[in-house]
Coordinates of C-alpha atoms in Angstrom, one line a residue:
M108 CA 0.0 0.0 0.0
T109 CA 0.9 3.6 -0.4
D110 CA 1.4 6.1 2.4
S111 CA -1.5 5.9 4.9
A112 CA -0.6 9.1 6.5
Q113 CA -2.5 11.2 4.0
F114 CA -5.8 9.8 5.4
C115 CA -5.5 10.7 9.1
A116 CA -4.2 13.8 10.9
R117 CA -3.2 11.6 13.9
T118 CA -0.2 10.4 11.9
D119 CA 0.9 13.9 11.3
L120 CA 3.5 13.5 14.0
P121 CA 7.2 14.6 14.2
F122 CA 9.8 12.1 13.1
P123 CA 11.1 9.9 14.4
R124 CA 7.7 8.7 15.6
S125 CA 7.1 7.5 19.1
E126 CA 5.3 4.3 19.9
P127 CA 1.9 4.2 21.5
R128 CA 1.6 2.9 25.1
Y129 CA 0.5 -0.7 24.6
A130 CA 1.5 -4.1 25.9
A131 CA 1.4 -6.4 22.8
K132 CA 4.8 -5.6 21.2
G133 CA 7.0 -8.7 20.9
T134 CA 10.7 -8.9 21.7
L135 CA 13.9 -10.3 20.2
D136 CA 15.4 -13.4 21.8
F137 CA 19.2 -13.2 21.7
T138 CA 19.7 -16.2 24.0
P139 CA 20.7 -18.6 21.1
F140 CA 23.5 -16.2 20.2
A141 CA 24.8 -15.4 23.6
D142 CA 28.0 -17.4 23.4
A143 CA 28.8 -16.2 19.9
L144 CA 28.2 -12.6 20.8
A145 CA 30.4 -12.9 23.9
G146 CA 33.2 -14.3 21.7
L147 CA 33.1 -11.4 19.3
T148 CA 35.9 -9.2 20.5
D149 CA 36.2 -5.5 20.0
V150 CA 39.3 -6.1 17.8
R151 CA 37.5 -8.6 15.6
R152 CA 34.4 -6.5 15.4
T153 CA 36.5 -3.6 14.1
V154 CA 38.1 -5.8 11.5
L155 CA 34.6 -7.1 10.4
D156 CA 33.2 -3.5 10.3
A157 CA 35.9 -2.5 7.8
L158 CA 35.6 -5.7 5.8
L159 CA 31.8 -5.7 5.5
A160 CA 30.9 -2.0 5.6
D161 CA 30.5 -1.7 1.8
A162 CA 30.6 -5.4 0.9
T163 CA 28.4 -6.9 -1.7
I164 CA 27.3 -10.5 -1.5
L165 CA 30.0 -11.3 -4.0
D166 CA 32.6 -9.6 -1.8
M167 CA 31.4 -11.7 1.1
Q168 CA 31.8 -14.9 -1.0
Q169 CA 35.3 -13.9 -1.9
A170 CA 36.2 -13.3 1.7
M171 CA 34.7 -16.7 2.7
G172 CA 36.5 -18.4 -0.1
A173 CA 39.8 -16.8 1.0
G174 CA 39.3 -18.0 4.6
D175 CA 38.9 -14.4 5.9
L176 CA 35.3 -14.9 7.0
T177 CA 32.8 -17.7 7.8
A178 CA 29.1 -17.8 7.5
E179 CA 28.9 -18.4 11.3
E180 CA 30.9 -15.3 11.9
L181 CA 28.8 -13.3 9.4
V182 CA 25.6 -14.3 11.3
T183 CA 27.2 -13.3 14.6
W184 CA 28.3 -9.9 13.2
Y185 CA 24.8 -9.1 11.9
V186 CA 23.1 -10.2 15.2
D187 CA 25.5 -8.0 17.1
R188 CA 24.5 -5.0 14.9
I189 CA 20.8 -5.8 15.4
Y190 CA 21.4 -5.9 19.2
R191 CA 23.3 -2.6 19.2
Y192 CA 21.3 -0.6 16.7
D193 CA 17.9 -2.1 16.1
F194 CA 16.5 -3.8 19.2
N195 CA 13.9 -1.4 20.6
R196 CA 15.5 1.4 18.5
L197 CA 15.0 1.2 14.7
N198 CA 12.7 -1.8 15.2
S199 CA 13.3 -3.3 11.8
V200 CA 13.8 -6.9 12.9
M201 CA 10.8 -8.7 14.5
E202 CA 12.3 -12.2 15.1
L203 CA 15.6 -13.9 14.9
N204 CA 16.0 -17.5 13.7
P205 CA 17.3 -19.5 16.7
H206 CA 18.8 -22.0 14.3
A207 CA 20.8 -19.5 12.2
L208 CA 24.2 -20.3 13.7
A209 CA 23.7 -24.0 13.3
I210 CA 22.6 -23.5 9.7
A211 CA 25.7 -21.3 9.1
R212 CA 28.0 -23.9 10.5
Q213 CA 26.5 -26.5 8.2
F214 CA 27.1 -24.3 5.2
D215 CA 30.7 -23.6 6.4
A216 CA 31.3 -27.3 6.6
E217 CA 30.0 -27.7 3.1
R218 CA 32.4 -25.1 1.9
V219 CA 35.3 -26.8 3.5
A220 CA 34.2 -30.0 1.8
G221 CA 34.4 -28.2 -1.5
H222 CA 30.6 -27.8 -2.1
V223 CA 29.4 -24.2 -2.6
R224 CA 25.7 -24.2 -3.6
S225 CA 25.5 -20.8 -5.2
A226 CA 26.6 -17.2 -4.7
M227 CA 24.1 -17.1 -1.8
H228 CA 25.9 -19.9 0.1
G229 CA 26.2 -18.9 3.7
I230 CA 24.7 -15.5 3.2
P231 CA 22.2 -14.2 5.9
V232 CA 18.9 -13.0 4.6
L233 CA 16.0 -11.4 6.4
L234 CA 12.3 -12.0 5.3
K235 CA 9.3 -9.7 5.6
D236 CA 7.1 -11.2 8.3
N237 CA 4.3 -12.1 6.0
I238 CA 6.4 -14.8 4.3
A239 CA 5.9 -18.2 5.9
T240 CA 8.8 -20.3 7.2
G241 CA 8.5 -23.8 8.5
D242 CA 11.4 -23.6 10.9
G243 CA 9.7 -22.8 14.2
M244 CA 9.7 -19.0 13.6
H245 CA 6.4 -17.2 13.6
T246 CA 4.7 -15.5 10.7
T247 CA 2.4 -12.8 11.9
A248 CA 2.1 -10.0 9.2
G249 CA 2.7 -7.9 12.3
A250 CA -0.7 -8.7 13.8
Y251 CA -1.4 -9.8 17.3
A252 CA -4.0 -12.2 16.1
L253 CA -1.3 -14.3 14.4
K254 CA 1.3 -14.0 17.1
D255 CA 1.4 -17.8 17.8
W256 CA 1.3 -19.0 14.2
Q257 CA 4.3 -21.2 13.4
P258 CA 3.8 -22.3 9.8
D259 CA 4.0 -26.0 9.0
R260 CA 6.2 -25.4 5.9
D261 CA 8.3 -22.9 4.0
A262 CA 6.9 -20.7 1.4
F263 CA 8.3 -21.7 -2.1
L264 CA 10.6 -18.7 -2.2
V265 CA 12.0 -19.6 1.2
Q266 CA 12.8 -23.1 0.1
Q267 CA 14.5 -21.7 -3.0
L268 CA 16.7 -19.6 -0.8
R269 CA 17.6 -22.5 1.5
N270 CA 18.4 -24.7 -1.6
A271 CA 20.7 -21.9 -2.7
G272 CA 22.5 -21.9 0.6
A273 CA 21.1 -18.8 2.1
V274 CA 20.8 -18.5 5.9
I275 CA 17.4 -17.3 6.9
L276 CA 18.4 -14.9 9.7
G277 CA 14.9 -13.8 10.8
K278 CA 11.8 -11.8 10.1
T279 CA 11.4 -8.1 9.5
N280 CA 8.8 -5.7 10.7
L281 CA 6.2 -4.2 8.4
S282 CA 3.2 -2.0 8.2
E283 CA 0.6 -4.3 9.8
W284 CA -1.3 -6.5 7.4
A285 CA 0.8 -5.0 4.6
N286 CA -0.6 -1.5 5.5
W287 CA -4.2 -2.4 5.5
M288 CA -5.1 -1.9 9.2
D289 CA -6.3 1.6 9.8
P290 CA -6.0 5.0 8.2
C291 CA -4.5 6.3 11.4
M292 CA -1.8 3.8 11.6
P293 CA 1.7 5.2 10.7
N294 CA 3.8 3.6 8.0
G295 CA 6.2 1.0 9.5
F296 CA 4.1 0.3 12.6
S297 CA 2.8 -3.2 13.5
T298 CA 1.4 -4.3 16.8
R299 CA 4.0 -7.1 17.1
G300 CA 7.0 -5.1 15.8
G301 CA 6.4 -1.6 17.0
Q302 CA 7.4 1.5 15.0
T303 CA 10.1 1.1 12.4
R304 CA 12.3 4.1 12.0
N305 CA 14.4 5.5 9.2
P306 CA 18.2 4.9 9.8
Y307 CA 19.0 8.2 8.0
G308 CA 17.3 10.4 10.6
P309 CA 13.9 11.9 11.3
F310 CA 12.2 10.8 8.1
E311 CA 9.3 8.7 6.8
T312 CA 10.0 5.0 6.2
Y313 CA 7.0 4.4 4.1
G314 CA 5.7 0.8 3.8
S315 CA 4.6 -1.8 3.9
S316 CA 8.1 -3.4 3.5
S317 CA 9.5 -0.9 6.0
G318 CA 11.5 -3.3 8.1
S319 CA 13.1 -5.0 5.1
A320 CA 14.2 -1.7 3.7
V321 CA 15.6 -0.4 7.0
A322 CA 17.4 -3.7 7.8
A323 CA 19.0 -3.7 4.4
A324 CA 20.1 -0.1 4.7
S325 CA 21.4 -0.5 8.2
N326 CA 23.5 -3.6 7.4
F327 CA 21.5 -6.0 9.6
A328 CA 21.7 -8.7 6.9
A329 CA 23.3 -9.1 3.5
A330 CA 19.9 -8.5 1.8
A331 CA 16.2 -8.7 2.6
V332 CA 12.9 -9.8 1.0
G333 CA 9.9 -7.6 0.8
S334 CA 6.5 -7.7 -0.9
E335 CA 4.5 -5.2 -2.8
T336 CA 0.8 -4.7 -3.7
Q337 CA 1.2 -1.1 -4.8
G338 CA 4.4 0.8 -3.8
S339 CA 5.3 -1.4 -0.8
I340 CA 8.8 -2.3 -2.1
I341 CA 9.6 0.8 -4.2
M342 CA 8.6 3.5 -1.7
P343 CA 10.3 2.2 1.4
A344 CA 13.4 1.2 -0.6
S345 CA 13.6 4.7 -2.0
A346 CA 13.0 6.3 1.4
N347 CA 15.7 4.3 3.1
S348 CA 18.4 4.5 0.3
V349 CA 18.4 0.9 -0.9
V350 CA 17.7 -0.9 -4.1
G351 CA 14.3 -2.5 -4.3
L352 CA 12.9 -4.6 -7.1
K353 CA 9.1 -5.0 -7.5
T354 CA 9.1 -8.1 -9.8
S355 CA 6.9 -9.1 -12.7
M356 CA 3.8 -11.0 -11.6
G357 CA 4.7 -14.7 -11.6
L358 CA 8.5 -14.3 -11.6
I359 CA 8.6 -15.2 -7.9
S360 CA 6.0 -17.5 -6.4
R361 CA 3.4 -16.0 -4.1
D362 CA 3.0 -19.3 -2.3
Y363 CA 2.4 -19.1 1.5
I364 CA 2.6 -15.4 1.8
V365 CA -0.1 -13.6 3.8
P366 CA -2.1 -11.9 1.1
L367 CA -3.4 -8.4 0.7
L368 CA -4.8 -8.2 -2.8
A369 CA -3.9 -11.5 -4.5
W370 CA -3.8 -10.3 -8.1
Q371 CA -1.3 -7.5 -7.3
D372 CA 0.8 -9.1 -4.5
V373 CA 4.3 -9.9 -5.5
P374 CA 7.5 -10.6 -3.4
G375 CA 10.8 -9.0 -4.4
P376 CA 14.5 -8.5 -3.3
M377 CA 15.8 -5.5 -1.5
G378 CA 19.5 -4.8 -0.9
R379 CA 22.2 -2.2 -0.8
T380 CA 23.3 -2.7 -4.4
V381 CA 21.9 -3.8 -7.7
T382 CA 24.3 -6.7 -7.6
D383 CA 22.8 -8.0 -4.3
V384 CA 19.3 -7.7 -5.7
A385 CA 20.2 -9.6 -8.8
L386 CA 21.7 -12.4 -6.8
L387 CA 18.7 -12.6 -4.5
L388 CA 16.3 -12.6 -7.4
T389 CA 18.3 -15.4 -9.1
A390 CA 17.9 -17.5 -6.0
M391 CA 14.2 -16.9 -5.4
A392 CA 12.7 -17.0 -8.9
G393 CA 11.3 -20.2 -10.3
M394 CA 8.2 -22.0 -11.4
D395 CA 5.9 -23.3 -8.7
D396 CA 2.9 -25.7 -9.1
K397 CA 1.3 -24.0 -6.0
D398 CA 1.3 -20.7 -7.9
P399 CA 0.0 -21.2 -11.4
V400 CA 0.9 -17.6 -12.4
T401 CA 4.5 -18.5 -12.3
Q402 CA 3.9 -20.3 -15.6
D403 CA 3.5 -16.9 -17.2
A404 CA 7.1 -16.0 -16.3
A405 CA 8.5 -19.3 -17.6
A406 CA 10.8 -17.4 -20.1
L407 CA 12.9 -16.2 -17.1
A408 CA 12.8 -19.4 -15.1
G409 CA 16.3 -20.5 -14.2
V410 CA 17.9 -17.3 -15.5
D411 CA 21.1 -16.0 -13.7
F412 CA 20.2 -12.3 -13.4
T413 CA 23.8 -11.4 -12.6
Q414 CA 24.6 -11.7 -16.4
F415 CA 22.8 -8.4 -16.8
L416 CA 25.3 -6.6 -14.6
S417 CA 27.5 -5.6 -17.5
A418 CA 28.0 -2.9 -20.1
E419 CA 27.2 -5.5 -22.8
A420 CA 23.7 -6.1 -21.3
A421 CA 23.1 -2.3 -21.2
A422 CA 24.3 -1.7 -24.7
G423 CA 21.5 -0.6 -27.1
L424 CA 18.9 0.0 -24.5
T425 CA 16.7 3.1 -24.8
I426 CA 15.6 5.1 -21.8
G427 CA 12.4 7.1 -21.7
I428 CA 12.0 10.3 -19.5
V429 CA 8.6 11.8 -18.9
V430 CA 8.2 15.4 -19.7
Q431 CA 5.3 17.8 -19.9
S432 CA 5.1 20.0 -23.0
D433 CA 4.0 23.6 -22.7
A434 CA 0.6 22.6 -24.2
E435 CA 0.2 19.8 -21.6
I436 CA 1.0 22.2 -18.8
D437 CA -1.5 24.7 -20.2
A438 CA -4.2 22.1 -20.4
L439 CA -3.5 20.9 -16.9
L440 CA -3.7 24.4 -15.4
A441 CA -6.9 25.1 -17.3
R442 CA -8.5 22.0 -15.8
L443 CA -7.4 23.0 -12.4
G444 CA -9.0 26.5 -12.8
L445 CA -6.4 28.2 -10.7
A446 CA -6.2 32.0 -10.2
H447 CA -3.7 33.8 -12.2
A448 CA -1.1 34.1 -9.4
Q449 CA -1.5 30.5 -8.4
A450 CA -1.3 29.3 -12.0
A451 CA 2.0 31.2 -12.5
V452 CA 3.5 29.5 -9.5
S453 CA 2.3 26.1 -10.7
R454 CA 3.6 26.7 -14.2
S455 CA 7.0 27.7 -12.9
Y456 CA 7.1 24.5 -10.7
L457 CA 6.1 22.2 -13.6
Q458 CA 8.6 23.8 -16.0
A459 CA 11.3 23.3 -13.4
N460 CA 10.3 19.7 -12.9
R461 CA 10.5 19.3 -16.7
E462 CA 14.0 20.7 -16.7
A463 CA 15.0 18.3 -13.8
Q464 CA 13.7 15.3 -15.9
R465 CA 15.8 16.4 -18.8
Q466 CA 18.9 16.7 -16.6
I467 CA 18.3 13.2 -15.4
G468 CA 18.0 12.2 -19.1
A469 CA 21.4 13.9 -19.7
I470 CA 23.0 11.7 -17.1
F471 CA 21.8 8.6 -18.9
Q472 CA 22.9 10.0 -22.2
G473 CA 26.3 10.4 -20.7
L474 CA 26.3 6.7 -19.8
G475 CA 25.8 5.9 -23.5
F476 CA 22.0 5.3 -23.5
D477 CA 19.7 6.6 -26.1
V478 CA 17.2 8.9 -24.3
V479 CA 13.7 9.6 -25.6
E480 CA 11.2 12.1 -24.2
V481 CA 7.8 10.6 -23.4
A482 CA 4.8 12.9 -23.2
S483 CA 3.2 12.8 -19.8
S484 CA -0.2 12.4 -21.5
A485 CA 1.0 9.0 -22.7
L486 CA 1.1 7.6 -19.2
P487 CA -1.8 5.5 -18.1
A488 CA -3.3 6.6 -14.8
S489 CA -3.1 4.2 -11.8
P490 CA -6.6 3.0 -11.0
D491 CA -8.1 3.6 -7.5
L492 CA -6.9 0.8 -5.4
I493 CA -9.3 1.2 -2.5
P494 CA -12.5 -0.3 -4.0
P495 CA -11.0 -3.7 -5.2
L496 CA -8.8 -3.8 -2.1
T497 CA -11.7 -3.4 0.3
Y498 CA -13.4 -6.5 -1.2
G499 CA -10.2 -8.4 -2.2
Y500 CA -8.5 -8.3 1.2
K501 CA -11.5 -9.9 2.9
D502 CA -11.8 -12.6 0.2
A503 CA -8.0 -13.3 0.1
M504 CA -7.7 -13.4 3.9
N505 CA -10.7 -15.7 4.4
R506 CA -9.3 -18.1 1.8
F507 CA -5.8 -18.0 3.3
L508 CA -7.0 -18.6 6.9
A509 CA -9.3 -21.4 5.8
G510 CA -6.2 -23.1 4.3
L511 CA -4.4 -22.9 7.6
G512 CA -7.1 -24.8 9.6
E513 CA -6.1 -25.4 13.2
Q514 CA -2.7 -23.8 12.8
V515 CA -4.3 -20.5 13.8
T516 CA -7.0 -19.4 16.3
V517 CA -8.8 -17.1 13.9
A518 CA -10.6 -18.5 10.9
S519 CA -11.8 -15.3 9.2
L520 CA -11.5 -11.6 8.9
E521 CA -14.6 -11.3 11.1
E522 CA -12.9 -13.3 13.8
I523 CA -9.7 -11.1 13.6
I524 CA -11.8 -8.0 14.1
A525 CA -13.6 -9.5 17.1
F526 CA -10.3 -10.7 18.5
N527 CA -8.8 -7.2 18.3
A528 CA -12.0 -5.6 19.7
A529 CA -11.7 -7.6 22.9
D530 CA -8.6 -5.5 23.8
L531 CA -8.3 -2.8 21.2
A532 CA -5.9 -0.6 23.1
N533 CA -3.3 -3.4 23.0
R534 CA -4.2 -5.4 19.9
A535 CA -4.9 -2.5 17.6
P536 CA -3.7 0.7 19.2
Y537 CA -4.4 2.8 16.1
G538 CA -7.7 1.1 15.4
Q539 CA -8.8 -1.3 12.7
G540 CA -10.8 0.8 10.4
Y541 CA -9.6 -0.8 7.1
L542 CA -10.4 -4.3 8.5
I543 CA -13.9 -3.2 9.4
E544 CA -14.3 -1.5 6.0
S545 CA -13.4 -4.7 4.2
Q546 CA -15.7 -6.8 6.4
N547 CA -18.6 -4.5 5.7
G548 CA -17.8 -3.8 2.1
L549 CA -20.8 -3.7 -0.4
L550 CA -18.9 -4.6 -3.5
S551 CA -20.2 -7.9 -5.1
E552 CA -18.0 -10.6 -6.5
V553 CA -19.1 -9.8 -10.0
E554 CA -18.3 -6.2 -9.5
F555 CA -14.9 -7.0 -8.0
F556 CA -13.8 -9.2 -10.9
A557 CA -15.0 -6.6 -13.4
I558 CA -12.8 -4.0 -11.7
R559 CA -9.9 -6.4 -11.7
E560 CA -10.3 -7.0 -15.4
E561 CA -10.6 -3.3 -16.2
N562 CA -7.6 -2.3 -14.0
Q563 CA -5.3 -4.9 -15.4
R564 CA -6.4 -4.3 -19.0
T565 CA -6.0 -0.6 -19.0
T566 CA -2.7 -0.5 -17.2
R567 CA -1.1 -3.3 -19.2
D568 CA -2.3 -2.1 -22.5
G569 CA -1.4 1.5 -21.7
L570 CA 2.1 0.8 -20.6
H571 CA 2.8 -1.7 -23.3
R572 CA 1.6 0.8 -26.0
L573 CA 3.9 3.4 -24.5
F574 CA 7.0 1.2 -24.6
V575 CA 6.2 0.2 -28.2
R576 CA 5.2 3.7 -29.4
Y577 CA 8.4 5.3 -28.1
G578 CA 10.7 2.4 -28.6
V579 CA 11.6 2.5 -24.9
D580 CA 13.1 -0.4 -22.9
V581 CA 13.1 1.4 -19.5
L582 CA 11.0 4.3 -18.4
L583 CA 12.4 6.7 -15.7
S584 CA 9.1 7.1 -13.8
D585 CA 6.9 5.2 -11.4
T586 CA 4.0 6.0 -13.8
D587 CA 1.8 6.8 -10.8
Q588 CA 2.3 3.2 -9.8
A589 CA 0.3 1.9 -12.8
Y590 CA 3.0 -0.8 -13.1
A591 CA 1.4 -2.5 -10.0
P592 CA -2.0 -3.5 -11.4
A593 CA -0.3 -4.2 -14.7
G594 CA 1.9 -6.8 -13.1
F595 CA 5.0 -5.1 -14.6
P596 CA 8.4 -4.7 -12.9
A597 CA 9.9 -1.6 -11.3
I598 CA 13.2 -0.9 -9.6
T599 CA 14.4 2.0 -7.4
V600 CA 18.0 2.9 -6.9
P601 CA 19.5 5.5 -4.5
F602 CA 19.7 8.9 -6.3
G603 CA 21.0 11.1 -3.6
Y604 CA 19.9 13.0 -0.5
S605 CA 18.1 16.3 0.2
D606 CA 19.8 19.1 2.1
S607 CA 18.4 17.7 5.3
G608 CA 19.9 14.2 4.5
Q609 CA 16.7 12.5 3.5
P610 CA 17.2 9.8 0.9
V611 CA 15.9 10.2 -2.6
G612 CA 15.4 7.3 -5.0
L613 CA 15.2 7.0 -8.8
T614 CA 12.4 4.7 -10.0
M615 CA 12.4 2.9 -13.3
V616 CA 9.7 0.7 -15.0
A617 CA 9.8 -1.9 -17.7
D618 CA 7.4 -4.0 -19.7
Y619 CA 6.4 -7.4 -18.4
L620 CA 9.5 -9.6 -17.7
G621 CA 11.7 -6.6 -18.3
E622 CA 13.9 -7.3 -15.3
P623 CA 17.0 -7.9 -17.4
A624 CA 16.7 -4.3 -18.8
L625 CA 15.9 -2.8 -15.4
I626 CA 18.9 -4.5 -13.8
A627 CA 21.3 -3.5 -16.6
V628 CA 20.2 0.2 -16.6
A629 CA 20.1 0.4 -12.8
H630 CA 23.5 -1.2 -12.4
A631 CA 25.0 1.1 -15.0
F632 CA 23.7 4.2 -13.2
E633 CA 24.7 2.9 -9.8
Q634 CA 28.3 2.2 -10.9
E635 CA 28.7 5.6 -12.4
A636 CA 26.9 7.7 -9.8
R637 CA 28.0 6.0 -6.6
T638 CA 25.4 8.1 -4.7
R639 CA 24.6 5.8 -1.8
K640 CA 26.0 6.5 1.6
A641 CA 25.7 4.3 4.6
P642 CA 23.6 5.8 7.4
N643 CA 25.3 7.1 10.5
L644 CA 23.4 5.0 13.0
E645 CA 25.2 6.4 16.0
I646 CA 23.8 9.9 15.2
T647 CA 20.3 8.5 14.3
L648 CA 20.0 6.7 17.6
Q649 CA 20.7 9.9 19.5
Q650 CA 17.6 11.4 17.8
L651 CA 15.2 8.6 18.8
P652 CA 12.5 9.2 21.4
P653 CA 12.6 7.2 24.6
A654 CA 10.6 3.9 24.6
P655 CA 7.3 4.2 26.4
E656 CA 7.3 2.9 30.0

């Protein structure tokens, strides 16, 4: 979901946001890591800080191959950082995997025996807490109603990661129920995880993959996995200065992920570099019988996406930048009916924005890309998400819960609402207005599917026509998030920082299964611009409000 703050004045609070006074927040258990943390000396920590500060996953593999690092030590270093910087502070990690060290030792032994499964071998990864794992950890979507659910199996993408040798380090916080809880609930808050905070300072985190973005930015894992319905990977990744890839529908299985709006939900990788995102995508993607939509992405099944991290992959690609002509600006101002003075200010702003887009285009021209100007009128509008989501959430959630049977104590959305209402101050401290709205929605099944068909058709056709008409491979725009109902991919890369230090991202969109072009272009920009800076967590922590008593 997009930013919920626009709907409720109660979220118009200073950053970093405080947490409400309530008793349902969970905690992190560091007991399984106590001996390892005690054995991490200050001297060795300093060495690892220098070794891993800007390391990509490939750098970590090289260090482990050279004997300078082990997966067990890497897990310990990340858990140490989570303890020092995240626990009851940034609140990005919701649960740690008590078996992480044992799994890391297993992968270290495999490496010594000469068996390295993939570039993800021994690499710690965090998962958004709506992705099921069958390892004894919980999957709650941030909700108190699911606090005891320990899934009976892994989601398909989790099994893919394990097969590739990744160490599932734990679960990340999120905007509760993927940001469909209440219009007054701030981004990055969940009842179980508390309030996620931006590692760069007193800024918005956005959501719903808030914890995954913050954890990746803060170096609490090598990379993280998020999910998006509309904006939930791209917006928090951009706000927290990491790379986030919203994948084409079907490229990664949606199996055993707590749903929001099934026909728009997709998981995707988040990391500090395009390289890490490409590696994580390679490990997760694949065809899955439990998610028939993965058949649509069969053309990219088994593809190694790191092959697109090259100048050769980027050669010949055409970039589109969105600009407003004077005629389009005139038409827009006429529709708005602004007074003369207001219109003059708006015109100046729009013209300045046009010049900024052209300056961005010049950057890509300097990288050797052909750049084409795309008329803003050619962009399809993003349909209103609220009507289908109101119906679709209830339908998807009831189906999902029915499939869990006795694994959970709530069997329907109606039961979740009743469970929360029994102790609203603790179980839903900001309210549950969206849940109630979904439960009482008047949209019929026929109307819902008609909206689904219309939304998908108009956005897919509109975007595809744009790419064909202008001969564009990658569009530098989020197209008002029309890519989401279309099922098309989008990526964001760090673009810089405002004068106050707030991260700014650059978003790119491609046609269906256009991940190769997105990765190639994003990597070319990243390598040339080198804009990303690690957050100064020591300074950020000094700005945080005290935890409620």
